[in-house]
mmCIF file of C-alpha atoms and ligand atoms in Angstrom:
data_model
loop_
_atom_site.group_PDB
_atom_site.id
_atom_site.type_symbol
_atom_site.label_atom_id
_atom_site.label_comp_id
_atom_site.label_asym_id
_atom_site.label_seq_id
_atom_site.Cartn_x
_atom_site.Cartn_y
_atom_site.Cartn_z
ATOM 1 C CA UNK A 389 96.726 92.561 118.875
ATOM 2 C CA UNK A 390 98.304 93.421 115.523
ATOM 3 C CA UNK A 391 95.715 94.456 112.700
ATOM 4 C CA UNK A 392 95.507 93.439 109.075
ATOM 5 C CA UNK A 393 96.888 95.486 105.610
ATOM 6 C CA UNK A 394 94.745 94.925 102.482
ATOM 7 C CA UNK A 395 95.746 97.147 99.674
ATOM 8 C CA UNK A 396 93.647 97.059 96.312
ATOM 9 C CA UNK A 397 96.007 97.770 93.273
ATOM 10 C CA UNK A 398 95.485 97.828 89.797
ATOM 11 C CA UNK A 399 95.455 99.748 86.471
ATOM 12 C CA UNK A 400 93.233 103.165 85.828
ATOM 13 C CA UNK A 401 89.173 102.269 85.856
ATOM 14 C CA UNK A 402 89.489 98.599 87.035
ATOM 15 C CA UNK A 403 87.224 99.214 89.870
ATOM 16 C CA UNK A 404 89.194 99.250 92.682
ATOM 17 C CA UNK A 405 87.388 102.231 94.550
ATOM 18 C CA UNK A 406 84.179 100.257 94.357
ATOM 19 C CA UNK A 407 85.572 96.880 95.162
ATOM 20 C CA UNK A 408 87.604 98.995 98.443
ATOM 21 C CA UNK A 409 84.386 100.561 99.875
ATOM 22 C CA UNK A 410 81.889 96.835 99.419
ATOM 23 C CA UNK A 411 85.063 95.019 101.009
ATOM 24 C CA UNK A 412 85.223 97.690 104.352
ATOM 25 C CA UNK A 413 81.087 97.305 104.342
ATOM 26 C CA UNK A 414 81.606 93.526 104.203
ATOM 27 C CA UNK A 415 84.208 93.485 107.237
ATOM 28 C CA UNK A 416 82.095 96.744 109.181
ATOM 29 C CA UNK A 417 79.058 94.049 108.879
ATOM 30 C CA UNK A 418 81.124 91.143 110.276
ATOM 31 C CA UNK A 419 81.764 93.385 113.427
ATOM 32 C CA UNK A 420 85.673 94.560 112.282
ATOM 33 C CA UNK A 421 87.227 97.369 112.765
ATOM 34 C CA UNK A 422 88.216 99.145 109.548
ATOM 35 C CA UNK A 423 90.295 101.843 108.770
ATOM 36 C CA UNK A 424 89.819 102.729 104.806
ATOM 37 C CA UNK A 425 92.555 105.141 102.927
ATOM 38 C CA UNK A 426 94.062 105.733 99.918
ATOM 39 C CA UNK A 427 97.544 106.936 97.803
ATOM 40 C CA UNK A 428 98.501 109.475 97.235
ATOM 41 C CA UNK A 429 97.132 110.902 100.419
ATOM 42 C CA UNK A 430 95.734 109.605 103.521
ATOM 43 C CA UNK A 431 97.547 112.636 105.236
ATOM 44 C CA UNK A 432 97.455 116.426 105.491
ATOM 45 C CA UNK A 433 100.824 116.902 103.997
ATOM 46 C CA UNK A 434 100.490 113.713 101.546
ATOM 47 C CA UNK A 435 96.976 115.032 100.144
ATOM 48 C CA UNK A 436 99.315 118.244 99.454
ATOM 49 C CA UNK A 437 101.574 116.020 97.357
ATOM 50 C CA UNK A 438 98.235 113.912 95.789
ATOM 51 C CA UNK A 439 97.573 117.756 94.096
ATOM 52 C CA UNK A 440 101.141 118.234 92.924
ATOM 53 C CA UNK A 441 101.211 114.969 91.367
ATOM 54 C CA UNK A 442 98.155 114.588 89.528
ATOM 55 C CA UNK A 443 97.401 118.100 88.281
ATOM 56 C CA UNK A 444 97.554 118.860 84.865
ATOM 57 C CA UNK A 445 99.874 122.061 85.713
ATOM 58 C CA UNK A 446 103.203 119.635 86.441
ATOM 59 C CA UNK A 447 103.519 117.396 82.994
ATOM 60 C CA UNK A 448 107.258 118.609 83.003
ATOM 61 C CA UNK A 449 107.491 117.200 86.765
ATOM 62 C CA UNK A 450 110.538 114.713 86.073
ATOM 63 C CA UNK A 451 110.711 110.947 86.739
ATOM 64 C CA UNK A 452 112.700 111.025 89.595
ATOM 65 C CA UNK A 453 111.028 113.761 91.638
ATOM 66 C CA UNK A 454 107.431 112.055 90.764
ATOM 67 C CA UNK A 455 109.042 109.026 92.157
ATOM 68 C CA UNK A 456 110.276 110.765 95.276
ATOM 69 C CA UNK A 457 107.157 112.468 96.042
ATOM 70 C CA UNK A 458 105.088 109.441 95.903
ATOM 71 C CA UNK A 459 107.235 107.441 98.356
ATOM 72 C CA UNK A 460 107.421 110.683 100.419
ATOM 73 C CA UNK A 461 103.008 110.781 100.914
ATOM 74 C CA UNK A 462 103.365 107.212 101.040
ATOM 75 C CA UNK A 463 106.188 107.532 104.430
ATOM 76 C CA UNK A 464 103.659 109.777 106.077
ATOM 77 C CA UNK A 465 100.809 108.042 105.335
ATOM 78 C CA UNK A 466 102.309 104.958 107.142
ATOM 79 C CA UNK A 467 104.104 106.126 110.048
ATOM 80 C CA UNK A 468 101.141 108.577 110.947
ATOM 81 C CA UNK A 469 98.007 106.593 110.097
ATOM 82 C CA UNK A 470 98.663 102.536 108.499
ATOM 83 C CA UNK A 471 100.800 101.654 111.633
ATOM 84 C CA UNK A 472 99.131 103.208 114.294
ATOM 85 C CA UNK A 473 95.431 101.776 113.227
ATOM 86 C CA UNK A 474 97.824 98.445 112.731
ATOM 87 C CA UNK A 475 98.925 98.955 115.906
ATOM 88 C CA UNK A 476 95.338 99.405 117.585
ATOM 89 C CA UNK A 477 93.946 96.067 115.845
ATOM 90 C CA UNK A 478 92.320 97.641 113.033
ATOM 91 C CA UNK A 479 91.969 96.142 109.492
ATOM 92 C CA UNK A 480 93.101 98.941 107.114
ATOM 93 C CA UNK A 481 92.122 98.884 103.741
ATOM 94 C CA UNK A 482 94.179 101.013 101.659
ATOM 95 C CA UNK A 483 93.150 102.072 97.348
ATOM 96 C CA UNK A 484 96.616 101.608 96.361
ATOM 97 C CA UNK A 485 100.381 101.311 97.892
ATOM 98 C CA UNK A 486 103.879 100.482 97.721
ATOM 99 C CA UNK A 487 103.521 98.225 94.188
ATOM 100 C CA UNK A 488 101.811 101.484 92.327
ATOM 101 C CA UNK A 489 105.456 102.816 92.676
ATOM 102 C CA UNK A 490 106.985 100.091 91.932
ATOM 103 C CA UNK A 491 104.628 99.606 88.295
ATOM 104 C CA UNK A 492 104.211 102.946 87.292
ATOM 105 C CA UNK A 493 107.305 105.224 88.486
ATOM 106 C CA UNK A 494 109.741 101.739 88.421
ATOM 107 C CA UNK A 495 108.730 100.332 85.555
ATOM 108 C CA UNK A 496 106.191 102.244 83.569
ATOM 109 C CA UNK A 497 108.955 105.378 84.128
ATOM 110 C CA UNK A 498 111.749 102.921 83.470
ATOM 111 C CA UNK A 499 113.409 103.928 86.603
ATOM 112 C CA UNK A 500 113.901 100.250 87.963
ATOM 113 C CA UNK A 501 111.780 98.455 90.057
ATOM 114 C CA UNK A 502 114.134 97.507 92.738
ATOM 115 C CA UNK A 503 115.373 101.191 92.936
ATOM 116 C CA UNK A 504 111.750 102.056 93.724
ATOM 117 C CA UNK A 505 110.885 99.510 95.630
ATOM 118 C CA UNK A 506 113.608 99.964 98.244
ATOM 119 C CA UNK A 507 112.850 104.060 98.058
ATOM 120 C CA UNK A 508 109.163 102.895 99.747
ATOM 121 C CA UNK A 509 110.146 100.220 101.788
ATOM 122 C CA UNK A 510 113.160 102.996 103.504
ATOM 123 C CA UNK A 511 110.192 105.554 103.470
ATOM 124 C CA UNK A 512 107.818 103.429 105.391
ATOM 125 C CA UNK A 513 110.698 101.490 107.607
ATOM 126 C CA UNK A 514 109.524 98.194 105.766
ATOM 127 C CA UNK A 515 105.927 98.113 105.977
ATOM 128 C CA UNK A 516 104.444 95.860 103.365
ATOM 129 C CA UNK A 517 100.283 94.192 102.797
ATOM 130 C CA UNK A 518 99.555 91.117 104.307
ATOM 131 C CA UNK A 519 97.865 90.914 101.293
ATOM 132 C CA UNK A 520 97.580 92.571 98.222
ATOM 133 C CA UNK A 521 94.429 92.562 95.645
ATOM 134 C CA UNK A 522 95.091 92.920 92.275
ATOM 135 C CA UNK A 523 92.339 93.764 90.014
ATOM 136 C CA UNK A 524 93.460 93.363 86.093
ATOM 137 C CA UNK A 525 91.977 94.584 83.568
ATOM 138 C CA UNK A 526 92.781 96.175 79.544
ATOM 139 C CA UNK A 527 93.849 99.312 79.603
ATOM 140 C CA UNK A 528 91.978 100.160 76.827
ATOM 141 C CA UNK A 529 88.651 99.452 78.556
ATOM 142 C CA UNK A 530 89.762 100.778 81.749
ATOM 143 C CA UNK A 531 90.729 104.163 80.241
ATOM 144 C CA UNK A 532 87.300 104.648 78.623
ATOM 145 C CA UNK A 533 85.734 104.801 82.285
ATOM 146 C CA UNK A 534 88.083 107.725 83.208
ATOM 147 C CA UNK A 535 85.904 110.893 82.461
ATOM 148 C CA UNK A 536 88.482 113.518 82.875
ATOM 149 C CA UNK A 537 91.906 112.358 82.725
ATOM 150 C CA UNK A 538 94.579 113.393 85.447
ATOM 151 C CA UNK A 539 98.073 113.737 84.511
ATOM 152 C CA UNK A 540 98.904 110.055 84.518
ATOM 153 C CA UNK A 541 95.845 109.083 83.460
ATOM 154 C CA UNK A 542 96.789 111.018 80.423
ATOM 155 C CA UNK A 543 100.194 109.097 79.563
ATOM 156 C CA UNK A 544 99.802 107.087 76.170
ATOM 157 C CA UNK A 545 98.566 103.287 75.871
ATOM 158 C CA UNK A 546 101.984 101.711 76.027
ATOM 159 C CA UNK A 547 102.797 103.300 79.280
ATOM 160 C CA UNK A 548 99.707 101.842 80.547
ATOM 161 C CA UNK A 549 100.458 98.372 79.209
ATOM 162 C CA UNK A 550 104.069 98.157 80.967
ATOM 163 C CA UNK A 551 101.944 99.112 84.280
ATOM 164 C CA UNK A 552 99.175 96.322 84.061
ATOM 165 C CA UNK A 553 102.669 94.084 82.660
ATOM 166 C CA UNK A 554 104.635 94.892 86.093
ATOM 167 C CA UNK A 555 101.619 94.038 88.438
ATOM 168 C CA UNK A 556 100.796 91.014 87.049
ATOM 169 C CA UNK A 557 104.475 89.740 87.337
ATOM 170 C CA UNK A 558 104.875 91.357 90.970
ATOM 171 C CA UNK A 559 101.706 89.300 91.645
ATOM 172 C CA UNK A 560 103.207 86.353 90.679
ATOM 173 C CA UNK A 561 106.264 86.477 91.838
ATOM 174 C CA UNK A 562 104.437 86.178 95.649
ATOM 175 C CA UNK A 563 101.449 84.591 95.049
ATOM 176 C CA UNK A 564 100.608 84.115 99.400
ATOM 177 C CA UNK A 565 100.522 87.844 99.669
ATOM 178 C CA UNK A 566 98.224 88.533 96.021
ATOM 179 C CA UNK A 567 94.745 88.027 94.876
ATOM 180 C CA UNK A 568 94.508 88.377 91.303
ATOM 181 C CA UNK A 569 90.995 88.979 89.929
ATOM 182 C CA UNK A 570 89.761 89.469 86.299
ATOM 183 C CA UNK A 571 87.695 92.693 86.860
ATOM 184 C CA UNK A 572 85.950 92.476 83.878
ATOM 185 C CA UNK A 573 83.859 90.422 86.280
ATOM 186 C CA UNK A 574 80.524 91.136 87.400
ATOM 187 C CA UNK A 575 81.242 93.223 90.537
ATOM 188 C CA UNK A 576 79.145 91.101 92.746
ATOM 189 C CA UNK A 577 80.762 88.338 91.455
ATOM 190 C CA UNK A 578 84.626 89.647 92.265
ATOM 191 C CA UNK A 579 83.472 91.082 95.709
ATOM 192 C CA UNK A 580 82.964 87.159 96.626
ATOM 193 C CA UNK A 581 86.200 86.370 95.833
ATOM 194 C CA UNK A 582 87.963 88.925 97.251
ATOM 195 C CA UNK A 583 85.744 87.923 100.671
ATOM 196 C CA UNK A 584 86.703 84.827 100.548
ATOM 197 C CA UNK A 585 90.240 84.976 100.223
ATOM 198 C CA UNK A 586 90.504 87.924 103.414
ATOM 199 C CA UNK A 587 88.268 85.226 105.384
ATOM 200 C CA UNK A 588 90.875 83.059 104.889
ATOM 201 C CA UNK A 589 93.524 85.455 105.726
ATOM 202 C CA UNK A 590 91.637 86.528 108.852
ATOM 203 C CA UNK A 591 90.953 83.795 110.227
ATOM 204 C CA UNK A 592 87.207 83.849 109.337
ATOM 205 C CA UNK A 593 84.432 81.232 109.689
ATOM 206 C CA UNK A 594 82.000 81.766 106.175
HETATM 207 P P1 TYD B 1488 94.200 106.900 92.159
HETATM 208 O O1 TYD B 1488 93.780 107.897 93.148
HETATM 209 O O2 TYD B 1488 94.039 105.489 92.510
HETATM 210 O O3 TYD B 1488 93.503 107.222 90.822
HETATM 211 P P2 TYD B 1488 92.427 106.359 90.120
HETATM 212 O O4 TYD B 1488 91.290 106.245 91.106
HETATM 213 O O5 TYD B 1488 92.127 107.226 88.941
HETATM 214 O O6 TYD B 1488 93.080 105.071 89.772
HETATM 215 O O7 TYD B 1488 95.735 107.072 91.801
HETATM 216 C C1 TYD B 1488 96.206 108.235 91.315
HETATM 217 C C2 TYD B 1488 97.207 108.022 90.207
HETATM 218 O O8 TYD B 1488 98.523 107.930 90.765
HETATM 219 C C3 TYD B 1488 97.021 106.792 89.366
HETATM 220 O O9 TYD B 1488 97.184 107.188 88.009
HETATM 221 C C4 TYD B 1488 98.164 105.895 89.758
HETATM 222 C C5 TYD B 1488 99.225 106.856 90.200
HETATM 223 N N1 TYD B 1488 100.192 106.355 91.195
HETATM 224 C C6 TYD B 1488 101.534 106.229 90.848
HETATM 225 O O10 TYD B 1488 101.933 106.507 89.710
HETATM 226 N N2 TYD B 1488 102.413 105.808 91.806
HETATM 227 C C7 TYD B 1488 102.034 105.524 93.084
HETATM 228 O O11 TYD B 1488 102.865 105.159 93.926
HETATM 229 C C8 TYD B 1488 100.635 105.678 93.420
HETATM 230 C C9 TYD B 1488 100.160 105.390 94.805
HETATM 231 C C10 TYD B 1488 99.752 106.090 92.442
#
């Protein structure tokens, strides 16, 4: 039996770390099998690369080689831990994938979307969410929840504006495979959403 991908993107401080870890208690209670990880990371060698990109020591790392490091973690992390828990039935729940690339190296970067895009899809031989949560929110509130910035997180306003920009159109332009939810919610509140749309997508009696 094939599993199930969930990713949770958004924008810095939306929330997506607490909305992950209630969804994988929600499906652990229901009796499923769930394998929770994140990007950058999820491997050895890909937590490696997590350090190199986010400290404060690279700011001169350029565009193209943040771009190419990301998809590189992210080609691990799916060959050597999404597909094989995919493989074993598992649900994985993953903070963040392929369409963080896509909005913050393709477009927030300006190095093209569809460049980026097909960098990740070639580094993880196609694997894409079954579905895709999207949780928007200002970047100006988000921000002020980050207590000490990393090196993105330190990248002025606008940059973070063409990032929440790109995932709200990638979200649209598919909306079977994305859930997009206004997390200025109450976080109660968006956990029920988000449980009721992966019911659906499982299969689930509520
Ligand atoms: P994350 O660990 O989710 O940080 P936070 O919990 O602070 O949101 O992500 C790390 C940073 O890396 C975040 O600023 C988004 C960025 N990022 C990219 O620029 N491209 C990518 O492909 C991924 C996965 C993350």
């Amino acid at each position: 039996m094939a599993g199930s991908f969930i990713v949770f993107e958004g924008g810095e401080g939306a929330g997506k770390s607490t909305q992950e870890a209630l969804l994988a208690q929600w499906l652990q209670s229901q009796g499923r099998t769930v394998v929770r990880t994140r990007e950058p990371g999820g491997t050895p060698a890909g937590e490696a690369i997590r350090t190199v990109l986010l400290s404060n020591e690279y700011t001169g790392l350029t565009d193209r080689a943040e771009a190419l490091l990301f998809a590189a973690a992210r080609g691990e992390h799916a060959a050597q831990v999404i597909r094989p828990a995919l493989d074993a039935g598992s649900i994985v729940v993953c903070d963040r994938y392929l369409d963080s690339s896509v909005a913050y190296q393709g477009y927030g970067r300006d190095l093209g979307a569809d460049y980026v895009r097909d960098l990740s899809l070639w580094a993880t031989r196609n694997l894409v969410p079954d579905l895709t949560v999207l949780l928007d929110v200002d970047p100006q509130v988000g921000l002020s929840r980050v207590q000490s910035p990393d090196r993105l997180e330190s990248e002025p306003i606008e940059y973070h504006q063409r990032v929440r920009q790109a995932f709200i159109e990638i979200a649209a332009a598919d909306p079977g495979r994305y859930l997009v939810i206004d997390a200025s919610q109450d976080k109660d509140a968006i956990a029920e959403q988000i449980q009721t749309r992966v019911a659906t997508l499982l299969g689930m009696s509520r």
